[in-house]
Amino acid sequence: MRRKIIAANWKMNFVPLEAKAFAAELVPLVDVDDVDVVICAPHVMLCPVRTATKDTRVAVGVQNMHFEDKGAYTGEISAPMLAHFDVEYVILGHSERRAYFAETDALVNKKAKKALAAGLIPIICVGETLEQREQNITIEFIRIQTKLALAGIDSADAAKVVIAYEPIWAIGTGVTATAEQAEEACAALRQVLAEIYDKDTAEKIRIQYGGSVTPGNAAELFAQPNIDGALVGGASLSLDFEKIVKYGGG
Ligand code: PGA
């Protein structure tokens, strides 16, 4: 039985004082033992978030990292730097990074390898555009994204990875994929994981759904056999996140 994982993606919101106050309020409410809860904060808010999560079961994550340990990469942040802040998770290949910062599948793959080598768990995002859905190539597209992201990663490491299926048309739009659409895609991802590795490994890998998850649709999504939690954007900026976590507890 896979343990559900519900991650907050704060994106580029809050300033550190706001993050401190919100995390202090939120963390005691989501310090639960039946679900893995992660707060993915902007890098400059790691200190206040880590202070709030200290001695709790709530893990800290970030939303991006560089693929080298160090060097002449102005403005970047490396996995060893993050590990120093007890960061456990890193979102990689979010569609906003692919769209606005030209991140490619090859780059996501490099970052995933580096994250795993540094002991961080990558939350690798895949998902189709509305156009691709209308062209009926959703499954093909997310299969390829997944294969490219995991190229060269062995099954022991892959078992630790979290995949987030995030249809781009559902992100921040208030339009959620139906539970059937989300389950169809997540089941297809589980299938491709079994093809890349084996059934055993595929059964271990957690697959989240992301895209306008709210307390109103979380329960139905979490009831699907291949949906192991959620990556939550907008609704993670309020105490709605607590409600979503409670639904994950079943
Ligand atoms: P949303 O964002 O919940 O605001 O749609 C999800 C995400 O981008 O991870």
Coordinates of N, CA and C and ligand atoms in Angstrom, one line a residue:
M1 N 0.9 -1.2 0.0 CA 0.0 0.0 0.0 C 0.9 1.3 0.0
R2 N 0.7 2.1 -1.0 CA 1.5 3.3 -1.1 C 1.0 4.3 -0.1
R3 N 1.9 5.1 0.5 CA 1.5 6.1 1.4 C 1.2 7.4 0.6
K4 N 0.1 8.1 0.9 CA -0.2 9.3 0.1 C 0.8 10.4 0.5
I5 N 1.1 11.2 -0.5 CA 2.0 12.3 -0.3 C 1.3 13.6 -0.9
I6 N 1.1 14.6 0.0 CA 0.5 15.8 -0.4 C 1.4 16.9 -0.2
A7 N 1.7 17.6 -1.3 CA 2.8 18.6 -1.3 C 2.2 20.0 -1.6
A8 N 2.6 21.0 -0.9 CA 2.2 22.4 -1.2 C 3.2 23.0 -2.1
N9 N 2.8 23.6 -3.2 CA 3.7 24.3 -4.0 C 3.3 25.8 -3.9
W10 N 4.1 26.4 -3.1 CA 3.8 27.9 -2.8 C 4.1 28.7 -4.0
K11 N 4.8 28.2 -5.0 CA 5.3 29.0 -6.1 C 5.9 30.3 -5.6
M12 N 5.8 31.4 -6.3 CA 6.5 32.7 -5.9 C 5.5 33.6 -5.1
N13 N 5.1 33.0 -3.9 CA 4.2 33.8 -3.1 C 4.8 33.9 -1.7
F14 N 4.2 34.9 -0.9 CA 4.6 35.3 0.4 C 6.0 36.0 0.4
V15 N 6.2 36.8 1.5 CA 7.5 37.2 1.8 C 7.9 36.5 3.1
P16 N 9.1 36.5 3.5 CA 9.5 35.6 4.6 C 8.7 35.8 5.9
L17 N 8.3 37.0 6.2 CA 7.5 37.2 7.5 C 6.1 36.6 7.3
E18 N 5.5 36.7 6.1 CA 4.2 36.0 5.9 C 4.4 34.5 5.9
A19 N 5.4 34.0 5.3 CA 5.7 32.6 5.3 C 5.8 32.1 6.8
K20 N 6.5 32.8 7.6 CA 6.7 32.4 9.0 C 5.4 32.3 9.7
A21 N 4.6 33.4 9.5 CA 3.3 33.4 10.2 C 2.4 32.3 9.7
F22 N 2.3 32.1 8.4 CA 1.4 31.1 7.8 C 1.9 29.7 8.2
A23 N 3.2 29.4 8.1 CA 3.8 28.1 8.4 C 3.5 27.8 9.9
A24 N 3.6 28.8 10.8 CA 3.4 28.6 12.2 C 2.0 28.1 12.5
E25 N 1.1 28.7 11.7 CA -0.4 28.3 11.8 C -0.7 27.0 11.2
L26 N -0.1 26.8 10.0 CA -0.4 25.6 9.2 C 0.2 24.3 9.8
V27 N 1.5 24.3 10.1 CA 2.2 23.1 10.3 C 1.6 22.3 11.5
P28 N 1.2 22.8 12.6 CA 0.6 22.0 13.6 C -0.7 21.3 13.1
L29 N -1.4 21.9 12.2 CA -2.6 21.3 11.6 C -2.4 20.1 10.7
V30 N -1.2 20.1 10.0 CA -0.9 19.1 9.0 C 0.2 18.2 9.5
D31 N 0.5 18.2 10.8 CA 1.5 17.3 11.3 C 0.9 16.0 11.7
V32 N 0.6 15.2 10.6 CA -0.2 14.0 10.7 C 0.7 12.7 10.5
D33 N 0.2 11.6 10.9 CA 1.1 10.4 10.7 C 0.6 9.5 9.6
D34 N -0.6 9.8 9.0 CA -1.1 8.8 8.0 C -0.8 9.3 6.5
V35 N -0.2 10.5 6.4 CA 0.1 11.0 5.0 C 1.4 11.7 5.1
D36 N 2.2 11.7 4.0 CA 3.4 12.5 4.0 C 3.0 13.9 3.5
V37 N 3.4 14.9 4.3 CA 3.1 16.3 3.9 C 4.4 17.0 3.7
V38 N 4.4 17.8 2.6 CA 5.6 18.5 2.2 C 5.2 20.0 1.9
I39 N 6.0 20.9 2.4 CA 5.8 22.3 2.0 C 7.0 22.7 1.1
C40 N 6.7 23.0 -0.2 CA 7.7 23.4 -1.1 C 7.7 24.9 -1.2
A41 N 8.7 25.5 -0.6 CA 8.7 27.0 -0.4 C 9.8 27.6 -1.3
P42 N 9.7 28.9 -1.6 CA 10.8 29.6 -2.3 C 12.1 29.4 -1.4
H43 N 13.2 29.4 -2.1 CA 14.5 29.1 -1.4 C 14.7 30.1 -0.2
V44 N 14.4 31.4 -0.4 CA 14.7 32.3 0.7 C 13.7 32.2 1.9
M45 N 12.8 31.3 1.8 CA 11.9 31.1 3.0 C 12.2 29.8 3.7
L46 N 13.3 29.2 3.3 CA 13.6 27.9 3.9 C 13.8 28.0 5.5
C47 N 14.4 29.1 5.9 CA 14.7 29.3 7.3 C 13.4 29.3 8.1
P48 N 12.5 30.3 7.8 CA 11.2 30.3 8.6 C 10.4 29.0 8.5
V49 N 10.4 28.4 7.3 CA 9.6 27.2 7.1 C 10.2 26.0 7.9
R50 N 11.6 25.9 7.9 CA 12.2 24.9 8.6 C 12.0 25.1 10.1
T51 N 12.0 26.3 10.6 CA 11.8 26.6 12.0 C 10.4 26.1 12.4
A52 N 9.4 26.3 11.5 CA 8.0 25.9 11.8 C 7.9 24.3 11.8
T53 N 8.7 23.7 10.9 CA 8.5 22.2 10.8 C 9.4 21.4 11.7
K54 N 10.3 22.1 12.4 CA 11.3 21.4 13.2 C 10.5 20.5 14.2
D55 N 11.0 19.3 14.4 CA 10.4 18.3 15.3 C 9.0 18.0 15.0
T56 N 8.6 18.1 13.7 CA 7.3 17.7 13.2 C 7.5 16.7 12.1
R57 N 6.4 16.1 11.6 CA 6.5 15.1 10.5 C 6.4 15.8 9.2
V58 N 6.2 17.1 9.2 CA 6.1 17.9 7.9 C 7.5 18.1 7.3
A59 N 7.6 17.7 6.0 CA 8.9 17.8 5.3 C 9.0 19.1 4.6
V60 N 10.2 19.5 4.3 CA 10.4 20.8 3.5 C 10.9 20.4 2.1
G61 N 10.4 21.2 1.2 CA 10.9 21.0 -0.2 C 11.1 22.3 -0.9
V62 N 11.7 22.3 -2.1 CA 11.8 23.5 -2.9 C 11.2 23.3 -4.3
Q63 N 11.3 24.3 -5.1 CA 10.6 24.2 -6.4 C 11.5 24.1 -7.6
N64 N 12.8 24.1 -7.3 CA 13.8 24.0 -8.4 C 15.2 23.9 -7.8
M65 N 16.1 23.4 -8.6 CA 17.5 23.4 -8.2 C 18.4 23.3 -9.5
H66 N 19.7 23.5 -9.3 CA 20.5 23.3 -10.5 C 21.1 21.9 -10.6
F67 N 21.6 21.6 -11.7 CA 22.0 20.2 -11.9 C 23.5 20.0 -11.6
E68 N 24.2 21.0 -11.3 CA 25.6 20.8 -10.8 C 25.7 21.1 -9.3
D69 N 26.8 20.6 -8.7 CA 27.0 20.9 -7.3 C 27.4 22.3 -7.0
K70 N 28.3 22.8 -7.9 CA 28.8 24.1 -7.7 C 29.4 24.6 -9.0
G71 N 29.8 25.9 -9.0 CA 30.4 26.4 -10.2 C 29.9 27.7 -10.7
A72 N 30.3 28.1 -11.9 CA 29.9 29.4 -12.4 C 28.5 29.4 -13.1
Y73 N 27.6 29.4 -12.2 CA 26.1 29.4 -12.6 C 25.4 30.5 -11.9
T74 N 25.7 31.7 -12.3 CA 25.1 32.8 -11.6 C 23.6 32.7 -11.3
G75 N 23.3 32.9 -10.0 CA 21.9 33.0 -9.6 C 21.3 31.6 -9.3
E76 N 22.1 30.5 -9.4 CA 21.5 29.2 -9.2 C 21.8 28.7 -7.8
I77 N 21.0 27.6 -7.5 CA 21.1 27.0 -6.2 C 21.3 25.5 -6.4
S78 N 22.3 24.9 -5.7 CA 22.6 23.5 -5.9 C 22.0 22.5 -4.9
A79 N 22.0 21.3 -5.2 CA 21.4 20.3 -4.3 C 22.2 20.2 -2.9
P80 N 23.5 20.3 -2.9 CA 24.2 20.3 -1.6 C 23.9 21.5 -0.8
M81 N 23.6 22.6 -1.4 CA 23.2 23.8 -0.6 C 21.9 23.5 0.0
L82 N 21.0 22.9 -0.7 CA 19.6 22.6 -0.2 C 19.7 21.6 0.9
A83 N 20.5 20.6 0.7 CA 20.6 19.5 1.7 C 21.0 20.1 3.1
H84 N 21.8 21.1 3.0 CA 22.3 21.8 4.2 C 21.1 22.4 5.0
F85 N 20.0 22.7 4.3 CA 18.8 23.2 5.0 C 17.8 22.2 5.3
D86 N 18.3 20.9 5.3 CA 17.4 19.8 5.6 C 16.2 19.7 4.6
V87 N 16.4 20.1 3.4 CA 15.4 20.0 2.3 C 15.4 18.5 1.9
E88 N 14.2 18.0 1.8 CA 14.0 16.6 1.5 C 13.5 16.4 0.1
Y89 N 12.7 17.3 -0.4 CA 12.1 17.2 -1.7 C 12.4 18.3 -2.6
V90 N 12.3 18.1 -3.9 CA 12.5 19.2 -4.9 C 11.6 18.9 -6.1
I91 N 10.7 19.9 -6.4 CA 9.9 19.8 -7.5 C 10.7 20.1 -8.8
L92 N 10.6 19.2 -9.8 CA 11.4 19.3 -11.0 C 10.5 19.3 -12.2
G93 N 10.8 20.1 -13.2 CA 10.1 20.1 -14.4 C 8.7 20.6 -14.3
H94 N 8.4 21.4 -13.4 CA 7.1 22.0 -13.3 C 6.8 22.7 -14.6
S95 N 5.5 22.6 -15.1 CA 5.2 23.2 -16.4 C 5.5 24.7 -16.5
E96 N 5.5 25.4 -15.3 CA 5.8 26.8 -15.4 C 7.3 27.0 -15.6
R97 N 8.1 26.1 -15.1 CA 9.5 26.1 -15.4 C 9.8 25.7 -16.9
R98 N 9.1 24.8 -17.3 CA 9.3 24.4 -18.7 C 8.8 25.5 -19.7
A99 N 7.7 26.2 -19.3 CA 7.2 27.2 -20.2 C 8.0 28.6 -20.1
Y100 N 8.3 29.0 -18.9 CA 8.9 30.3 -18.7 C 10.4 30.3 -18.7
F101 N 11.0 29.1 -18.3 CA 12.4 29.1 -18.2 C 13.1 28.0 -19.1
A102 N 12.3 27.7 -20.1 CA 12.8 26.8 -21.2 C 13.4 25.5 -20.7
E103 N 12.9 24.9 -19.6 CA 13.4 23.7 -19.1 C 13.0 22.5 -20.0
T104 N 14.0 21.7 -20.4 CA 13.7 20.6 -21.3 C 13.7 19.3 -20.5
D105 N 13.2 18.3 -21.2 CA 13.2 16.9 -20.6 C 14.6 16.5 -20.2
A106 N 15.6 16.9 -21.0 CA 17.0 16.5 -20.8 C 17.5 17.2 -19.5
L107 N 17.1 18.4 -19.3 CA 17.5 19.2 -18.1 C 16.8 18.6 -16.9
V108 N 15.6 18.2 -17.0 CA 14.9 17.6 -15.9 C 15.5 16.3 -15.5
N109 N 16.0 15.6 -16.4 CA 16.7 14.3 -16.2 C 18.0 14.5 -15.4
K110 N 18.7 15.5 -15.9 CA 20.0 15.8 -15.2 C 19.8 16.2 -13.8
K111 N 18.8 17.1 -13.6 CA 18.4 17.5 -12.2 C 18.0 16.4 -11.3
A112 N 17.1 15.5 -11.9 CA 16.6 14.4 -11.1 C 17.8 13.5 -10.6
K113 N 18.7 13.2 -11.5 CA 19.9 12.4 -11.1 C 20.7 13.1 -10.0
K114 N 20.9 14.4 -10.2 CA 21.7 15.1 -9.2 C 20.9 15.2 -7.8
A115 N 19.6 15.4 -7.9 CA 18.8 15.4 -6.6 C 18.9 14.1 -5.9
L116 N 18.8 13.0 -6.6 CA 18.9 11.7 -6.0 C 20.2 11.4 -5.4
A117 N 21.3 11.9 -6.1 CA 22.6 11.7 -5.7 C 22.9 12.4 -4.4
A118 N 22.2 13.6 -4.2 CA 22.3 14.4 -3.0 C 21.3 14.0 -1.9
G119 N 20.6 12.9 -2.1 CA 19.6 12.5 -1.1 C 18.3 13.2 -1.1
L120 N 18.0 14.0 -2.1 CA 16.7 14.7 -2.2 C 15.8 13.8 -3.1
I121 N 14.5 13.9 -2.8 CA 13.5 13.2 -3.5 C 12.9 14.1 -4.6
P122 N 13.1 13.8 -5.8 CA 12.5 14.7 -6.9 C 11.0 14.4 -7.0
I123 N 10.2 15.5 -7.1 CA 8.8 15.4 -7.5 C 8.8 15.8 -9.0
I124 N 8.7 14.9 -9.9 CA 8.9 15.2 -11.3 C 7.5 15.4 -11.9
C125 N 7.4 16.6 -12.5 CA 6.1 17.0 -13.1 C 6.0 16.6 -14.6
V126 N 4.9 16.0 -15.0 CA 4.6 15.8 -16.4 C 3.1 16.2 -16.6
G127 N 2.8 16.5 -17.9 CA 1.4 16.9 -18.1 C 1.3 17.5 -19.5
E128 N 0.1 17.4 -20.1 CA -0.1 17.8 -21.4 C -0.8 19.2 -21.5
T129 N -0.7 19.8 -22.6 CA -1.4 21.1 -22.9 C -2.9 20.7 -23.3
L130 N -3.7 21.7 -23.3 CA -5.1 21.5 -23.8 C -5.1 21.0 -25.2
E131 N -4.2 21.6 -26.0 CA -4.1 21.2 -27.4 C -3.8 19.8 -27.6
Q132 N -2.8 19.3 -26.8 CA -2.4 17.9 -26.8 C -3.6 17.0 -26.4
R133 N -4.3 17.4 -25.4 CA -5.5 16.6 -24.9 C -6.5 16.5 -26.1
E134 N -6.7 17.7 -26.7 CA -7.7 17.7 -27.8 C -7.2 16.9 -29.0
Q135 N -5.9 16.8 -29.2 CA -5.4 15.9 -30.3 C -5.3 14.5 -29.9
N136 N -5.8 14.2 -28.6 CA -5.7 12.8 -28.2 C -4.3 12.2 -28.1
I137 N -3.3 13.0 -27.7 CA -2.0 12.5 -27.6 C -1.5 12.6 -26.1
T138 N -2.4 12.8 -25.2 CA -2.1 13.0 -23.8 C -1.2 11.8 -23.3
I139 N -1.7 10.6 -23.5 CA -1.0 9.5 -22.9 C 0.4 9.3 -23.5
E140 N 0.5 9.4 -24.9 CA 1.8 9.3 -25.5 C 2.7 10.3 -25.0
F141 N 2.2 11.6 -24.9 CA 3.1 12.7 -24.4 C 3.6 12.5 -23.0
I142 N 2.8 12.1 -22.1 CA 3.2 12.0 -20.7 C 4.1 10.7 -20.5
R143 N 3.9 9.7 -21.4 CA 4.8 8.6 -21.3 C 6.2 9.0 -21.7
I144 N 6.3 9.8 -22.8 CA 7.6 10.2 -23.3 C 8.3 11.1 -22.2
Q145 N 7.5 12.0 -21.7 CA 8.1 12.9 -20.7 C 8.7 12.1 -19.5
T146 N 7.9 11.1 -19.1 CA 8.3 10.2 -18.0 C 9.6 9.4 -18.3
K147 N 9.6 8.8 -19.5 CA 10.8 8.1 -19.9 C 12.0 8.9 -20.0
L148 N 11.9 10.1 -20.5 CA 13.0 11.0 -20.7 C 13.5 11.5 -19.3
A149 N 12.6 11.8 -18.4 CA 12.9 12.3 -17.1 C 13.7 11.2 -16.3
L150 N 13.4 9.9 -16.5 CA 13.9 8.9 -15.7 C 15.1 8.1 -16.4
A151 N 15.5 8.6 -17.6 CA 16.5 7.9 -18.3 C 17.8 7.8 -17.5
G152 N 18.3 6.6 -17.4 CA 19.6 6.4 -16.7 C 19.4 6.3 -15.2
I153 N 18.2 6.3 -14.7 CA 18.0 6.2 -13.2 C 17.6 4.8 -12.9
D154 N 18.3 4.1 -12.0 CA 18.0 2.7 -11.7 C 16.7 2.5 -10.9
S155 N 16.3 1.3 -10.8 CA 15.0 1.0 -10.2 C 15.0 1.4 -8.7
A156 N 16.2 1.2 -8.0 CA 16.2 1.5 -6.6 C 16.0 3.0 -6.4
D157 N 16.6 3.8 -7.2 CA 16.4 5.3 -7.1 C 15.0 5.7 -7.6
A158 N 14.6 5.1 -8.7 CA 13.3 5.4 -9.2 C 12.1 5.2 -8.2
A159 N 12.3 4.1 -7.4 CA 11.3 3.8 -6.4 C 11.0 5.0 -5.4
K160 N 12.1 5.8 -5.3 CA 11.9 6.9 -4.3 C 11.2 8.1 -4.9
V161 N 11.3 8.2 -6.3 CA 10.8 9.4 -7.0 C 9.3 9.5 -6.8
V162 N 8.8 10.8 -6.9 CA 7.4 11.0 -6.9 C 7.1 11.6 -8.3
I163 N 6.1 11.1 -9.0 CA 5.7 11.7 -10.3 C 4.4 12.5 -10.0
A164 N 4.4 13.8 -10.5 CA 3.2 14.6 -10.4 C 2.6 14.7 -11.8
Y165 N 1.4 14.1 -12.0 CA 0.7 14.3 -13.3 C -0.1 15.6 -13.1
E166 N 0.3 16.6 -13.9 CA -0.3 17.9 -13.9 C -0.7 18.4 -15.3
P167 N -1.9 18.2 -15.6 CA -2.4 18.7 -17.0 C -2.3 20.2 -16.9
I168 N -1.6 20.8 -17.9 CA -1.3 22.2 -17.9 C -2.6 23.0 -17.9
W169 N -3.6 22.5 -18.6 CA -4.9 23.3 -18.7 C -5.6 23.3 -17.3
A170 N -5.2 22.5 -16.4 CA -5.8 22.5 -15.1 C -5.1 23.3 -14.0
I171 N -3.9 23.8 -14.4 CA -3.1 24.4 -13.4 C -3.5 25.9 -13.2
G172 N -3.9 26.2 -12.0 CA -4.3 27.6 -11.7 C -5.5 28.1 -12.4
T173 N -6.2 27.3 -13.0 CA -7.3 27.7 -13.9 C -8.7 27.5 -13.2
G174 N -8.7 26.7 -12.1 CA -10.0 26.4 -11.5 C -10.7 25.2 -12.2
V175 N -10.1 24.8 -13.4 CA -10.7 23.6 -14.1 C -9.8 22.4 -13.7
T176 N -10.5 21.5 -13.0 CA -9.7 20.3 -12.5 C -10.0 19.2 -13.5
A177 N -9.0 18.3 -13.7 CA -9.3 17.1 -14.5 C -10.4 16.4 -13.7
T178 N -11.3 15.7 -14.4 CA -12.2 14.8 -13.7 C -11.4 13.7 -13.0
A179 N -12.0 13.1 -12.1 CA -11.3 12.0 -11.4 C -11.0 10.9 -12.4
E180 N -11.9 10.7 -13.4 CA -11.6 9.6 -14.4 C -10.5 10.0 -15.3
Q181 N -10.4 11.3 -15.7 CA -9.3 11.7 -16.6 C -8.0 11.6 -15.8
A182 N -8.0 12.0 -14.5 CA -6.7 12.0 -13.7 C -6.3 10.5 -13.5
E183 N -7.3 9.7 -13.2 CA -6.9 8.3 -13.0 C -6.4 7.6 -14.3
E184 N -7.0 7.9 -15.4 CA -6.6 7.3 -16.7 C -5.1 7.7 -16.9
A185 N -4.8 8.9 -16.7 CA -3.4 9.4 -16.9 C -2.4 8.7 -15.9
C186 N -2.9 8.7 -14.6 CA -2.0 8.2 -13.6 C -1.8 6.6 -13.8
A187 N -2.8 6.0 -14.2 CA -2.7 4.5 -14.5 C -1.8 4.3 -15.7
A188 N -1.8 5.2 -16.7 CA -1.0 5.0 -17.8 C 0.5 5.3 -17.4
L189 N 0.7 6.2 -16.5 CA 2.0 6.5 -16.0 C 2.5 5.2 -15.2
R190 N 1.7 4.6 -14.4 CA 2.1 3.4 -13.7 C 2.5 2.4 -14.7
Q191 N 1.8 2.3 -15.8 CA 2.0 1.3 -16.8 C 3.4 1.5 -17.4
V192 N 3.7 2.8 -17.7 CA 5.0 3.1 -18.4 C 6.1 2.8 -17.4
L193 N 5.9 3.1 -16.1 CA 6.9 2.8 -15.1 C 7.2 1.3 -15.0
A194 N 6.1 0.5 -15.2 CA 6.3 -1.0 -15.1 C 7.1 -1.4 -16.4
E195 N 6.9 -0.7 -17.5 CA 7.6 -1.0 -18.7 C 9.1 -0.6 -18.6
I196 N 9.4 0.5 -18.0 CA 10.8 1.0 -17.9 C 11.5 0.1 -16.8
Y197 N 10.8 -0.2 -15.7 CA 11.5 -0.9 -14.7 C 10.8 -2.3 -14.6
D198 N 9.9 -2.5 -13.6 CA 9.2 -3.7 -13.5 C 7.9 -3.4 -12.6
K199 N 7.0 -4.3 -12.5 CA 5.7 -4.1 -11.9 C 6.0 -3.7 -10.4
D200 N 6.9 -4.4 -9.8 CA 7.2 -4.1 -8.4 C 7.6 -2.7 -8.1
T201 N 8.5 -2.2 -9.0 CA 9.0 -0.8 -8.8 C 7.9 0.2 -9.1
A202 N 7.1 -0.1 -10.2 CA 6.0 0.8 -10.5 C 5.0 0.9 -9.4
E203 N 4.8 -0.2 -8.7 CA 3.8 -0.2 -7.6 C 4.3 0.6 -6.4
K204 N 5.7 0.8 -6.4 CA 6.2 1.6 -5.2 C 6.2 3.1 -5.5
I205 N 6.3 3.5 -6.8 CA 6.4 4.9 -7.1 C 5.1 5.6 -6.9
R206 N 5.2 6.8 -6.2 CA 4.0 7.5 -5.9 C 3.7 8.5 -7.0
I207 N 2.4 8.5 -7.4 CA 2.0 9.4 -8.5 C 0.9 10.4 -8.0
Q208 N 1.3 11.6 -8.0 CA 0.3 12.6 -7.5 C -0.5 13.2 -8.7
Y209 N -1.6 13.8 -8.4 CA -2.3 14.6 -9.4 C -2.1 16.0 -8.9
G210 N -2.0 16.9 -9.9 CA -1.9 18.4 -9.6 C -2.7 19.2 -10.6
G211 N -3.3 20.2 -10.2 CA -4.1 21.1 -11.1 C -5.4 21.4 -10.5
S212 N -5.5 22.6 -9.8 CA -6.7 23.1 -9.2 C -7.3 22.1 -8.2
V213 N -6.5 21.4 -7.4 CA -7.0 20.6 -6.4 C -7.5 21.5 -5.2
T214 N -8.7 21.2 -4.7 CA -9.3 21.9 -3.7 C -9.9 21.0 -2.7
P215 N -10.4 21.5 -1.5 CA -11.1 20.6 -0.6 C -12.3 20.0 -1.2
G216 N -12.8 20.6 -2.3 CA -14.0 20.1 -2.9 C -13.8 19.0 -3.8
N217 N -12.6 18.8 -4.4 CA -12.4 17.7 -5.3 C -11.4 16.7 -4.8
A218 N -10.7 17.0 -3.7 CA -9.6 16.1 -3.2 C -10.1 14.7 -2.9
A219 N -11.2 14.6 -2.2 CA -11.6 13.2 -1.8 C -11.8 12.3 -3.0
E220 N -12.5 12.8 -4.0 CA -12.7 12.0 -5.2 C -11.4 11.6 -5.9
L221 N -10.5 12.5 -6.0 CA -9.3 12.3 -6.7 C -8.5 11.2 -5.9
F222 N -8.4 11.4 -4.5 CA -7.7 10.5 -3.7 C -8.3 9.1 -3.7
A223 N -9.5 9.0 -4.0 CA -10.2 7.6 -4.0 C -9.7 6.8 -5.2
Q224 N -9.1 7.4 -6.2 CA -8.7 6.6 -7.4 C -7.5 5.7 -7.1
P225 N -7.5 4.5 -7.6 CA -6.4 3.6 -7.2 C -5.0 4.0 -7.6
N226 N -4.8 4.8 -8.6 CA -3.5 5.2 -9.0 C -3.1 6.6 -8.6
I227 N -3.9 7.3 -7.9 CA -3.6 8.6 -7.4 C -3.2 8.6 -6.0
D228 N -1.9 8.9 -5.8 CA -1.3 8.8 -4.4 C -1.1 10.1 -3.7
G229 N -1.9 11.1 -4.0 CA -1.8 12.3 -3.4 C -1.9 13.5 -4.4
A230 N -1.4 14.6 -3.9 CA -1.6 15.8 -4.8 C -0.4 16.8 -4.6
L231 N -0.2 17.5 -5.7 CA 0.6 18.7 -5.7 C -0.3 19.9 -5.8
V232 N -0.3 20.7 -4.8 CA -1.3 21.7 -4.6 C -0.7 23.1 -4.7
G233 N -1.2 23.9 -5.6 CA -0.7 25.3 -5.8 C -1.6 26.2 -5.0
G234 N -2.5 26.8 -5.7 CA -3.4 27.9 -5.1 C -3.9 27.6 -3.7
A235 N -4.5 26.4 -3.6 CA -5.1 26.0 -2.3 C -4.1 25.7 -1.2
S236 N -2.8 25.7 -1.5 CA -1.9 25.5 -0.5 C -1.5 26.8 0.2
L237 N -2.0 27.9 -0.3 CA -1.7 29.2 0.3 C -2.7 29.6 1.4
S238 N -3.6 28.7 1.7 CA -4.5 29.0 2.8 C -4.7 27.8 3.6
L239 N -5.6 27.8 4.6 CA -5.8 26.7 5.4 C -6.7 25.6 4.7
D240 N -7.0 25.9 3.5 CA -7.6 24.9 2.6 C -6.7 23.7 2.5
F241 N -5.4 23.9 2.6 CA -4.4 22.9 2.5 C -4.6 21.8 3.6
E242 N -5.0 22.3 4.7 CA -5.2 21.3 5.9 C -6.4 20.4 5.5
K243 N -7.4 21.0 4.9 CA -8.6 20.1 4.5 C -8.2 19.1 3.5
I244 N -7.3 19.5 2.6 CA -6.9 18.6 1.5 C -6.1 17.4 2.2
V245 N -5.2 17.8 3.1 CA -4.4 16.8 3.8 C -5.3 15.8 4.5
K246 N -6.4 16.3 5.2 CA -7.3 15.4 5.9 C -8.0 14.4 5.0
Y247 N -8.3 14.9 3.8 CA -8.9 14.0 2.8 C -7.9 12.9 2.4
G248 N -6.7 13.2 2.4 CA -5.6 12.2 2.0 C -5.5 11.2 3.1
G249 N -5.9 11.5 4.3 CA -5.8 10.5 5.4 C -6.8 9.4 5.3
G250 N -7.8 9.6 4.5 CA -8.9 8.6 4.2 C -9.7 8.3 5.4
Ligands
PGA1 P1 -2.8 24.8 -8.8 O1 -1.3 24.5 -9.1 O2 -3.2 23.9 -7.6 O3 -2.9 26.3 -8.4 O4 -3.6 24.5 -10.0 C1 -0.8 23.2 -9.0 C2 0.6 23.3 -9.4 O5 1.0 24.1 -10.3 O6 1.5 22.5 -8.9

